[in-house]
Amino acid sequence: AQKVTQAQTEISVVEKEDVTLDCVYETRDTTYYLFWYKQPPSGELVFLIRRNSFDEQNEISGRYSWNFQKSTSSFNFTITASQVVDSAVYFCALSEAPGYSGSRLTFGEGTQLTVNP
Amino acid sequence: DGGITQSPKYLFRKEGQNVTLSCEQNLNHDAMYWYRQDPGQGLRLIYYSQIVNDFQKGDIAEGYSVSREKKESFPLTVTSAQKNPTAFYLCASSYSTGGPTEAFFGQGTRLTVV
């Protein structure tokens, strides 16, 4: 069975600090996809990134960066120079690929990030 | 604008009543999903549908039912058999080919049993 663990329930930082959100996953499949979503107070989930299990390159998008390490089954997310608008709940999610397409996801419990001015 | 529309935003249900949550998308996606979110927890999959007139149970389907008569619509009925229905319900859609793809989410329906 798949499982995603986000051990940090809540994180509070001051604006301009860097912050890393941890994500550890479990799966028996060799092919899988990992996702990060942001849930602002309005409620809808906003897609941030998708990575497949064969691509371990780190990725940077503006102030966001992701570190994928298969050896430790981790897919951590770093926000550089955080801003108040980054305050939200962030979810890490896993999707198995074999025999299925679409986006049937197993989510972690989420990390509530609060960025204080 | 393309997107997913969920209605109503807030819904109150009396004990023993069935209620139906609406989800409509105009993204031309084949696949649609219903997730349930409880406070402090991640999302859990209730039902999903990859094509019209077909749907599959997710991890917590008991007490729920769905239909998929049109590509654009995937309503969820919370039946009286669902013992603890108070939660935030999110509908999503995605393409269903080419491997797991990003899902687009609606703004959710908050259901409260009174």
Coordinates of N, CA and C in Angstrom, one line a residue:
Chain A
A1 N 0.8 -1.2 0.0 CA 0.0 0.0 0.0 C 0.9 1.2 0.0
Q2 N 0.3 2.3 -0.6 CA 1.1 3.5 -0.6 C 0.9 4.3 0.6
K3 N 1.8 5.2 1.0 CA 1.7 6.0 2.1 C 2.6 7.3 1.9
V4 N 2.0 8.4 2.3 CA 2.8 9.7 2.3 C 2.8 10.3 3.7
T5 N 4.0 10.6 4.2 CA 4.1 11.2 5.5 C 4.7 12.6 5.5
Q6 N 3.9 13.5 6.0 CA 4.4 14.9 6.2 C 4.5 15.1 7.7
A7 N 5.7 15.0 8.3 CA 5.8 15.0 9.7 C 5.6 16.3 10.4
Q8 N 5.8 17.4 9.6 CA 5.6 18.7 10.1 C 4.1 19.1 10.0
T9 N 3.4 19.2 11.1 CA 2.0 19.6 11.0 C 1.9 21.1 10.8
E10 N 2.7 21.9 11.5 CA 2.6 23.3 11.4 C 4.0 23.9 11.4
I11 N 4.3 24.9 10.6 CA 5.5 25.6 10.6 C 5.2 27.1 10.6
S12 N 5.9 27.9 11.4 CA 5.7 29.3 11.4 C 7.1 30.0 11.2
V13 N 7.2 30.9 10.3 CA 8.4 31.6 10.0 C 8.1 33.1 9.8
V14 N 9.2 33.8 9.8 CA 9.1 35.3 9.6 C 9.4 35.5 8.1
E15 N 8.7 36.5 7.6 CA 8.9 36.8 6.1 C 10.4 36.9 5.8
K16 N 10.8 36.4 4.6 CA 12.1 36.4 4.1 C 13.0 35.2 4.5
E17 N 12.5 34.5 5.5 CA 13.2 33.2 5.9 C 13.0 32.2 4.8
D18 N 13.9 31.3 4.7 CA 13.8 30.1 3.9 C 13.1 29.0 4.7
V19 N 12.3 28.2 4.1 CA 11.6 27.1 4.8 C 11.5 25.9 4.0
T20 N 11.7 24.7 4.6 CA 11.7 23.4 3.9 C 10.6 22.6 4.4
L21 N 9.7 22.1 3.6 CA 8.6 21.2 3.9 C 9.0 19.8 3.6
D22 N 8.9 18.9 4.5 CA 9.4 17.5 4.3 C 8.3 16.6 3.8
C23 N 8.7 15.6 3.0 CA 7.7 14.6 2.5 C 8.5 13.3 2.4
V24 N 7.9 12.3 3.0 CA 8.5 10.9 2.9 C 7.4 10.0 2.4
Y25 N 7.7 9.2 1.4 CA 6.7 8.3 0.8 C 7.1 6.8 0.9
E26 N 6.1 6.0 0.8 CA 6.3 4.5 0.7 C 5.5 4.0 -0.5
T27 N 6.1 3.2 -1.3 CA 5.4 2.5 -2.4 C 6.2 1.3 -2.8
R28 N 5.5 0.3 -3.2 CA 6.2 -0.9 -3.7 C 6.4 -0.9 -5.2
D29 N 5.9 0.1 -5.9 CA 6.1 0.2 -7.3 C 7.4 0.9 -7.7
T30 N 7.9 0.5 -8.8 CA 9.2 1.2 -9.3 C 8.9 2.4 -10.1
T31 N 7.7 2.5 -10.6 CA 7.2 3.6 -11.4 C 6.1 4.3 -10.7
Y32 N 6.3 5.6 -10.3 CA 5.3 6.4 -9.6 C 5.6 7.8 -9.9
Y33 N 4.6 8.6 -9.4 CA 4.7 10.1 -9.6 C 4.4 10.8 -8.3
L34 N 5.1 11.8 -8.1 CA 5.0 12.6 -6.8 C 4.5 14.0 -7.2
F35 N 3.7 14.6 -6.3 CA 3.1 15.9 -6.5 C 3.2 16.7 -5.3
W36 N 3.2 18.0 -5.5 CA 3.0 19.0 -4.4 C 1.8 19.9 -4.8
Y37 N 0.9 20.1 -3.8 CA -0.2 21.0 -4.0 C -0.2 22.0 -2.9
K38 N -0.7 23.2 -3.2 CA -0.9 24.3 -2.2 C -2.4 24.5 -2.0
Q39 N -2.8 24.6 -0.7 CA -4.2 24.9 -0.4 C -4.3 26.2 0.3
P40 N -4.7 27.3 -0.3 CA -4.8 28.5 0.3 C -6.1 28.5 1.1
P41 N -6.4 29.6 1.9 CA -7.6 29.6 2.7 C -8.9 29.5 1.9
S42 N -8.9 29.8 0.7 CA -10.1 29.7 -0.2 C -10.5 28.2 -0.4
G43 N -9.6 27.3 -0.2 CA -10.0 25.9 -0.2 C -9.6 25.0 -1.3
E44 N -9.5 25.6 -2.5 CA -9.1 24.7 -3.7 C -7.7 24.4 -3.6
L45 N -7.3 23.3 -4.2 CA -5.9 22.9 -4.2 C -5.3 23.4 -5.5
V46 N -4.1 23.9 -5.4 CA -3.4 24.5 -6.6 C -2.2 23.6 -6.8
F47 N -2.1 23.1 -8.1 CA -0.9 22.3 -8.4 C 0.4 23.1 -8.5
L48 N 1.4 22.5 -7.9 CA 2.7 23.1 -7.9 C 3.7 22.4 -8.8
I49 N 3.8 21.0 -8.6 CA 4.8 20.3 -9.4 C 4.5 18.8 -9.5
R50 N 4.9 18.1 -10.5 CA 4.8 16.7 -10.7 C 6.2 16.2 -11.1
R51 N 6.6 15.1 -10.4 CA 7.9 14.4 -10.8 C 7.6 12.9 -10.9
N52 N 8.3 12.3 -11.9 CA 8.2 10.9 -12.0 C 9.4 10.2 -11.3
S53 N 9.3 9.0 -11.0 CA 10.3 8.3 -10.2 C 11.6 8.1 -11.0
F54 N 11.7 8.3 -12.3 CA 12.9 8.2 -13.0 C 13.7 9.5 -13.1
D55 N 13.1 10.5 -12.6 CA 13.7 11.9 -12.8 C 14.1 12.4 -11.5
E56 N 15.4 12.2 -11.1 CA 15.8 12.7 -9.8 C 16.4 14.1 -9.8
Q57 N 16.4 14.7 -10.9 CA 16.9 16.1 -11.0 C 16.2 17.0 -10.0
N58 N 16.9 17.8 -9.3 CA 16.2 18.9 -8.5 C 15.6 19.9 -9.5
E59 N 14.6 20.5 -9.0 CA 14.0 21.5 -9.9 C 13.8 22.8 -9.1
I60 N 13.9 23.9 -9.8 CA 13.8 25.2 -9.2 C 12.8 26.0 -10.1
S61 N 11.8 26.7 -9.4 CA 10.9 27.5 -10.1 C 10.7 28.8 -9.3
G62 N 11.4 29.8 -9.7 CA 11.3 31.0 -8.9 C 11.9 30.8 -7.5
R63 N 11.0 31.1 -6.5 CA 11.4 30.9 -5.1 C 11.2 29.5 -4.6
Y64 N 10.6 28.7 -5.5 CA 10.4 27.3 -5.1 C 11.4 26.4 -5.6
S65 N 11.8 25.4 -4.8 CA 12.7 24.3 -5.3 C 12.3 23.0 -4.7
W66 N 12.6 21.9 -5.4 CA 12.2 20.6 -4.9 C 13.4 19.7 -5.0
N67 N 13.6 18.9 -3.9 CA 14.7 17.9 -3.8 C 14.1 16.5 -3.7
F68 N 14.3 15.7 -4.8 CA 13.8 14.4 -4.8 C 15.0 13.4 -4.6
Q69 N 14.9 12.6 -3.6 CA 15.9 11.6 -3.4 C 15.3 10.2 -3.2
K70 N 15.4 9.3 -4.2 CA 14.9 8.0 -4.1 C 15.5 7.2 -3.0
S71 N 16.8 7.4 -2.7 CA 17.5 6.6 -1.7 C 16.9 6.8 -0.3
T72 N 16.3 7.9 -0.1 CA 15.6 8.1 1.2 C 14.1 8.3 1.1
S73 N 13.6 8.0 -0.1 CA 12.1 8.1 -0.4 C 11.6 9.5 0.1
S74 N 12.3 10.5 -0.3 CA 11.9 11.8 0.1 C 11.7 12.8 -1.1
F75 N 10.8 13.7 -0.9 CA 10.5 14.7 -2.0 C 10.2 16.0 -1.3
N76 N 11.3 16.7 -0.8 CA 11.2 17.9 0.0 C 11.0 19.2 -0.8
F77 N 10.3 20.1 -0.3 CA 10.0 21.4 -1.0 C 10.5 22.5 -0.2
T78 N 11.3 23.4 -0.8 CA 11.8 24.6 -0.2 C 11.3 25.9 -0.8
I79 N 10.9 26.8 0.1 CA 10.5 28.1 -0.3 C 11.6 29.0 0.1
T80 N 12.2 29.8 -0.8 CA 13.3 30.7 -0.5 C 12.7 32.1 -0.3
A81 N 13.2 32.8 0.7 CA 12.7 34.2 0.9 C 11.2 34.2 1.0
S82 N 10.6 33.5 2.0 CA 9.2 33.3 2.1 C 8.5 34.7 2.2
Q83 N 7.2 34.6 1.7 CA 6.4 35.8 1.7 C 5.0 35.5 2.4
V84 N 4.4 36.5 2.9 CA 3.1 36.3 3.6 C 2.1 35.5 2.7
V85 N 2.1 35.8 1.4 CA 1.2 35.1 0.5 C 1.5 33.6 0.3
D86 N 2.6 33.1 0.9 CA 3.0 31.7 0.8 C 2.2 31.0 2.0
S87 N 1.6 31.7 2.8 CA 0.8 31.0 3.9 C -0.3 30.2 3.4
A88 N -0.3 28.9 3.7 CA -1.3 28.0 3.1 C -1.0 26.6 3.7
V89 N -1.8 25.6 3.4 CA -1.5 24.2 3.7 C -0.9 23.6 2.5
Y90 N 0.2 22.9 2.6 CA 0.9 22.3 1.5 C 0.8 20.8 1.6
F91 N 0.4 20.1 0.5 CA 0.2 18.7 0.5 C 1.2 18.1 -0.5
C92 N 1.8 17.0 0.0 CA 2.6 16.1 -0.9 C 1.7 14.9 -1.2
A93 N 1.8 14.4 -2.5 CA 0.9 13.3 -2.9 C 1.7 12.4 -3.8
L94 N 1.2 11.1 -3.8 CA 1.8 10.1 -4.6 C 0.8 9.4 -5.5
S95 N 1.2 9.1 -6.7 CA 0.3 8.3 -7.6 C 1.1 7.2 -8.2
E96 N 0.5 6.0 -8.1 CA 1.2 4.9 -8.8 C 0.8 4.9 -10.3
A97 N 1.7 4.5 -11.1 CA 1.5 4.7 -12.6 C 1.1 3.4 -13.3
P98 N 1.6 2.2 -12.9 CA 1.3 1.0 -13.7 C -0.2 0.8 -13.9
G99 N -0.6 0.6 -15.1 CA -2.0 0.2 -15.4 C -3.0 1.3 -15.1
Y100 N -2.6 2.5 -14.9 CA -3.6 3.5 -14.6 C -3.1 4.9 -15.0
S101 N -4.0 5.6 -15.6 CA -3.7 7.0 -15.9 C -4.6 7.9 -15.1
G102 N -4.4 9.2 -15.3 CA -5.2 10.1 -14.6 C -4.5 10.6 -13.3
S103 N -5.2 10.8 -12.2 CA -4.6 11.5 -11.1 C -5.2 10.9 -9.8
R104 N -5.3 9.6 -9.6 CA -5.7 9.1 -8.3 C -4.6 9.1 -7.3
L105 N -4.8 10.0 -6.4 CA -3.7 10.4 -5.5 C -3.8 9.9 -4.1
T106 N -2.7 9.6 -3.5 CA -2.6 9.4 -2.0 C -1.9 10.6 -1.4
F107 N -2.6 11.3 -0.5 CA -2.1 12.5 0.0 C -1.4 12.3 1.4
G108 N -0.5 13.2 1.7 CA 0.0 13.3 3.1 C -1.0 14.1 3.9
E109 N -0.7 14.3 5.2 CA -1.6 15.0 6.1 C -1.6 16.5 5.9
G110 N -0.6 17.0 5.2 CA -0.5 18.4 5.0 C 0.4 19.1 6.0
T111 N 1.0 20.2 5.6 CA 1.8 21.1 6.5 C 1.2 22.5 6.4
Q112 N 0.8 23.0 7.5 CA 0.2 24.4 7.6 C 1.4 25.3 7.7
L113 N 1.7 26.1 6.7 CA 2.8 27.1 6.8 C 2.2 28.5 7.0
T114 N 2.7 29.1 8.0 CA 2.3 30.5 8.3 C 3.6 31.4 8.2
V115 N 3.5 32.4 7.4 CA 4.6 33.3 7.2 C 4.1 34.6 7.8
N116 N 4.8 35.1 8.8 CA 4.5 36.3 9.5 C 5.2 37.5 9.0
P117 N 4.6 38.6 9.0 CA 5.3 39.8 8.4 C 6.4 40.3 9.4
Chain B
D1 N -13.9 31.3 -18.5 CA -12.7 30.7 -18.0 C -13.0 29.2 -17.8
G2 N -12.0 28.4 -18.1 CA -12.2 27.0 -17.8 C -11.9 26.7 -16.3
G3 N -12.6 25.7 -15.8 CA -12.4 25.4 -14.4 C -13.4 24.4 -13.9
I4 N -13.4 24.2 -12.6 CA -14.3 23.3 -11.9 C -15.2 24.0 -11.0
T5 N -16.5 23.8 -11.1 CA -17.4 24.5 -10.2 C -18.1 23.5 -9.3
Q6 N -18.0 23.8 -8.0 CA -18.7 23.0 -7.0 C -19.8 23.8 -6.4
S7 N -20.9 23.2 -6.2 CA -22.0 23.9 -5.4 C -22.8 22.9 -4.6
P8 N -23.4 23.4 -3.5 CA -23.2 24.7 -2.9 C -21.8 24.8 -2.2
K9 N -21.5 25.9 -1.8 CA -20.3 26.1 -1.0 C -20.4 25.6 0.4
Y10 N -21.6 25.8 1.0 CA -21.9 25.3 2.3 C -23.2 24.5 2.2
L11 N -23.3 23.4 3.0 CA -24.5 22.6 2.9 C -24.7 22.0 4.3
F12 N -26.0 22.1 4.7 CA -26.3 21.6 6.1 C -27.3 20.4 5.9
R13 N -27.0 19.3 6.6 CA -27.9 18.1 6.4 C -28.4 17.7 7.7
K14 N -29.6 17.3 7.7 CA -30.2 16.7 8.9 C -29.9 15.2 9.0
E15 N -29.9 14.7 10.2 CA -29.7 13.3 10.3 C -30.7 12.5 9.5
G16 N -30.2 11.5 8.8 CA -31.1 10.6 8.0 C -31.4 11.1 6.6
Q17 N -30.9 12.3 6.2 CA -31.2 12.8 4.9 C -30.1 12.4 3.9
N18 N -30.4 12.3 2.7 CA -29.5 12.2 1.6 C -29.2 13.6 1.1
V19 N -28.0 13.9 0.7 CA -27.8 15.2 0.1 C -26.8 15.0 -1.1
T20 N -27.0 15.8 -2.1 CA -26.2 15.7 -3.4 C -25.3 16.9 -3.6
L21 N -24.0 16.7 -3.8 CA -23.1 17.8 -4.0 C -22.8 17.8 -5.5
S22 N -22.8 19.0 -6.1 CA -22.7 19.1 -7.5 C -21.2 19.4 -7.9
C23 N -20.8 18.9 -9.0 CA -19.4 19.2 -9.6 C -19.5 19.2 -11.1
E24 N -19.2 20.4 -11.6 CA -19.2 20.5 -13.1 C -17.8 21.1 -13.6
Q25 N -17.3 20.5 -14.7 CA -16.1 21.0 -15.2 C -16.2 21.3 -16.7
N26 N -15.5 22.3 -17.2 CA -15.5 22.7 -18.6 C -14.1 22.6 -19.2
L27 N -13.3 21.7 -18.6 CA -11.9 21.6 -19.0 C -11.7 20.4 -20.1
N28 N -12.8 19.8 -20.4 CA -12.8 18.7 -21.4 C -12.0 17.5 -20.8
H29 N -11.9 17.4 -19.5 CA -11.2 16.3 -18.9 C -12.1 15.0 -18.9
D30 N -11.4 13.9 -19.1 CA -12.2 12.6 -19.1 C -12.4 12.1 -17.6
A31 N -11.4 12.3 -16.8 CA -11.4 11.8 -15.4 C -11.9 12.8 -14.4
M32 N -12.7 12.3 -13.5 CA -13.1 13.2 -12.4 C -13.1 12.4 -11.1
Y33 N -12.9 13.1 -10.0 CA -12.7 12.5 -8.7 C -13.4 13.3 -7.6
W34 N -13.7 12.5 -6.5 CA -14.2 13.1 -5.3 C -13.3 12.8 -4.1
Y35 N -12.9 13.8 -3.4 CA -12.1 13.6 -2.2 C -12.8 14.2 -1.0
R36 N -12.5 13.6 0.2 CA -13.0 14.1 1.4 C -11.8 14.6 2.3
Q37 N -11.9 15.8 2.9 CA -10.9 16.3 3.7 C -11.4 16.6 5.1
D38 N -10.8 16.0 6.1 CA -11.2 16.2 7.5 C -10.1 17.1 8.2
P39 N -10.5 17.8 9.2 CA -9.5 18.8 9.8 C -8.2 18.1 10.2
G40 N -7.1 18.7 9.8 CA -5.8 18.2 10.1 C -5.4 16.9 9.4
Q41 N -6.2 16.6 8.4 CA -5.9 15.3 7.6 C -5.7 15.7 6.2
G42 N -5.1 14.8 5.5 CA -5.0 14.9 4.0 C -6.3 14.5 3.4
L43 N -6.3 14.5 2.1 CA -7.5 14.2 1.3 C -7.6 12.7 1.1
R44 N -8.8 12.2 1.2 CA -9.0 10.7 0.9 C -9.9 10.6 -0.2
L45 N -9.6 9.6 -1.1 CA -10.4 9.4 -2.3 C -11.7 8.7 -2.0
I46 N -12.8 9.2 -2.5 CA -14.1 8.6 -2.3 C -14.5 7.7 -3.5
Y47 N -14.6 8.4 -4.7 CA -14.9 7.8 -5.9 C -14.1 8.5 -7.0
Y48 N -13.9 7.7 -8.1 CA -13.4 8.4 -9.3 C -14.0 7.8 -10.6
S49 N -13.9 8.5 -11.6 CA -14.5 8.1 -12.9 C -13.5 8.5 -14.0
Q50 N -13.1 7.5 -14.8 CA -12.2 7.8 -15.9 C -12.9 8.0 -17.2
I51 N -14.2 7.7 -17.3 CA -15.0 7.8 -18.5 C -16.5 7.9 -18.2
V52 N -17.2 8.5 -19.1 CA -18.7 8.6 -18.9 C -19.3 7.2 -18.7
N53 N -20.2 7.1 -17.8 CA -21.0 5.9 -17.4 C -20.1 4.8 -16.8
D54 N -19.0 5.2 -16.2 CA -18.1 4.3 -15.5 C -17.5 5.0 -14.3
F55 N -17.5 4.3 -13.2 CA -16.8 4.9 -12.0 C -16.4 3.8 -11.1
Q56 N -15.4 4.1 -10.2 CA -14.8 3.1 -9.4 C -14.8 3.6 -7.9
K57 N -14.8 2.7 -7.0 CA -14.7 3.1 -5.6 C -13.3 3.5 -5.2
G58 N -13.2 4.5 -4.4 CA -11.9 4.8 -3.9 C -11.7 4.2 -2.5
D59 N -10.9 4.9 -1.6 CA -10.6 4.3 -0.4 C -11.7 4.3 0.7
I60 N -12.6 5.3 0.5 CA -13.7 5.5 1.6 C -15.1 5.6 1.0
A61 N -15.5 4.7 0.1 CA -16.7 4.8 -0.7 C -18.0 4.5 0.1
E62 N -17.9 3.9 1.2 CA -19.1 3.4 2.0 C -19.9 4.6 2.4
G63 N -21.2 4.6 2.1 CA -22.1 5.7 2.5 C -22.2 6.8 1.4
Y64 N -21.5 6.6 0.3 CA -21.5 7.6 -0.8 C -22.0 6.9 -2.1
S65 N -22.5 7.7 -3.0 CA -22.8 7.2 -4.3 C -22.6 8.3 -5.4
V66 N -22.3 7.9 -6.6 CA -22.0 8.9 -7.7 C -22.7 8.4 -8.9
S67 N -22.7 9.3 -9.9 CA -23.1 9.0 -11.3 C -22.3 9.8 -12.2
R68 N -22.2 9.3 -13.4 CA -21.4 10.0 -14.5 C -22.1 9.8 -15.8
E69 N -23.2 10.6 -15.9 CA -24.0 10.5 -17.1 C -23.5 11.4 -18.2
K70 N -22.8 12.5 -17.8 CA -22.2 13.4 -18.8 C -20.7 13.6 -18.5
K71 N -20.0 13.9 -19.5 CA -18.5 14.1 -19.3 C -18.3 15.3 -18.3
E72 N -19.1 16.3 -18.3 CA -18.9 17.5 -17.6 C -19.3 17.4 -16.1
S73 N -20.0 16.4 -15.8 CA -20.7 16.4 -14.5 C -20.4 15.1 -13.7
F74 N -20.2 15.2 -12.4 CA -19.9 14.1 -11.5 C -20.5 14.3 -10.1
P75 N -21.8 14.3 -10.0 CA -22.4 14.6 -8.7 C -22.1 13.5 -7.6
L76 N -22.0 13.9 -6.4 CA -21.8 13.0 -5.3 C -23.0 13.0 -4.3
T77 N -23.5 11.9 -4.0 CA -24.6 11.8 -3.0 C -24.1 11.2 -1.7
V78 N -24.3 12.0 -0.7 CA -23.9 11.5 0.7 C -25.2 10.9 1.3
T79 N -25.2 9.6 1.5 CA -26.4 9.0 1.9 C -26.5 8.9 3.4
S80 N -27.7 8.5 3.9 CA -27.8 8.4 5.4 C -27.0 7.3 6.0
A81 N -26.5 6.5 5.1 CA -25.6 5.4 5.6 C -24.2 5.9 6.0
Q82 N -23.9 7.1 5.6 CA -22.6 7.7 5.9 C -22.7 8.2 7.4
K83 N -21.9 7.5 8.3 CA -22.1 7.8 9.7 C -21.5 9.1 10.2
N84 N -20.5 9.6 9.5 CA -19.9 10.8 9.9 C -19.6 11.7 8.7
P85 N -20.6 12.3 8.1 CA -20.5 13.0 6.9 C -19.9 14.4 7.0
T86 N -19.8 15.0 8.2 CA -19.3 16.4 8.3 C -17.9 16.4 7.8
A87 N -17.6 17.2 6.8 CA -16.3 17.3 6.2 C -16.3 18.3 5.1
F88 N -15.1 18.5 4.5 CA -14.9 19.3 3.4 C -14.7 18.4 2.2
Y89 N -15.6 18.6 1.1 CA -15.5 17.7 0.0 C -15.0 18.5 -1.2
L90 N -14.0 17.9 -1.9 CA -13.3 18.5 -3.0 C -13.5 17.6 -4.2
C91 N -13.9 18.2 -5.3 CA -14.0 17.5 -6.6 C -12.8 17.9 -7.5
A92 N -12.3 17.0 -8.3 CA -11.2 17.3 -9.1 C -11.4 16.7 -10.5
S93 N -10.6 17.1 -11.5 CA -10.7 16.5 -12.8 C -9.3 16.5 -13.4
S94 N -9.0 15.6 -14.3 CA -7.7 15.5 -15.0 C -7.9 14.8 -16.3
Y95 N -6.8 14.9 -17.1 CA -6.8 14.0 -18.3 C -6.6 12.6 -17.8
S96 N -6.9 11.7 -18.6 CA -6.8 10.3 -18.2 C -5.9 9.4 -19.1
T97 N -5.0 10.1 -19.8 CA -4.1 9.4 -20.6 C -2.7 9.9 -20.4
G98 N -1.6 9.2 -20.7 CA -0.3 9.7 -20.6 C 0.3 9.6 -19.2
G99 N -0.2 8.8 -18.3 CA 0.3 8.7 -17.0 C -0.4 9.7 -16.0
P100 N -0.1 9.5 -14.7 CA -0.7 10.4 -13.8 C -0.4 11.9 -14.1
T101 N -1.5 12.6 -14.2 CA -1.3 14.1 -14.5 C -1.8 14.9 -13.4
E102 N -1.6 16.2 -13.5 CA -2.0 17.1 -12.5 C -3.6 17.2 -12.5
A103 N -4.1 17.3 -11.3 CA -5.6 17.4 -11.2 C -5.9 18.8 -10.9
F104 N -7.0 19.3 -11.4 CA -7.5 20.6 -11.1 C -8.7 20.4 -10.1
F105 N -8.7 21.3 -9.1 CA -9.7 21.1 -8.1 C -10.7 22.3 -8.0
G106 N -11.9 21.9 -7.6 CA -12.9 23.0 -7.3 C -12.6 23.6 -6.0
Q107 N -13.5 24.5 -5.6 CA -13.3 25.3 -4.3 C -13.9 24.6 -3.2
G108 N -14.6 23.4 -3.4 CA -15.0 22.6 -2.3 C -16.4 22.9 -1.8
T109 N -17.0 21.9 -1.1 CA -18.3 22.1 -0.4 C -18.1 21.6 1.0
R110 N -18.5 22.5 1.9 CA -18.3 22.2 3.3 C -19.7 21.7 3.8
L111 N -19.8 20.4 4.2 CA -21.0 19.8 4.6 C -21.0 19.6 6.1
T112 N -22.1 20.0 6.7 CA -22.3 19.9 8.2 C -23.6 19.2 8.5
V113 N -23.5 18.3 9.4 CA -24.7 17.6 9.8 C -25.2 18.3 11.1
V114 N -26.5 18.7 11.0 CA -27.1 19.4 12.1 C -28.2 18.6 12.8

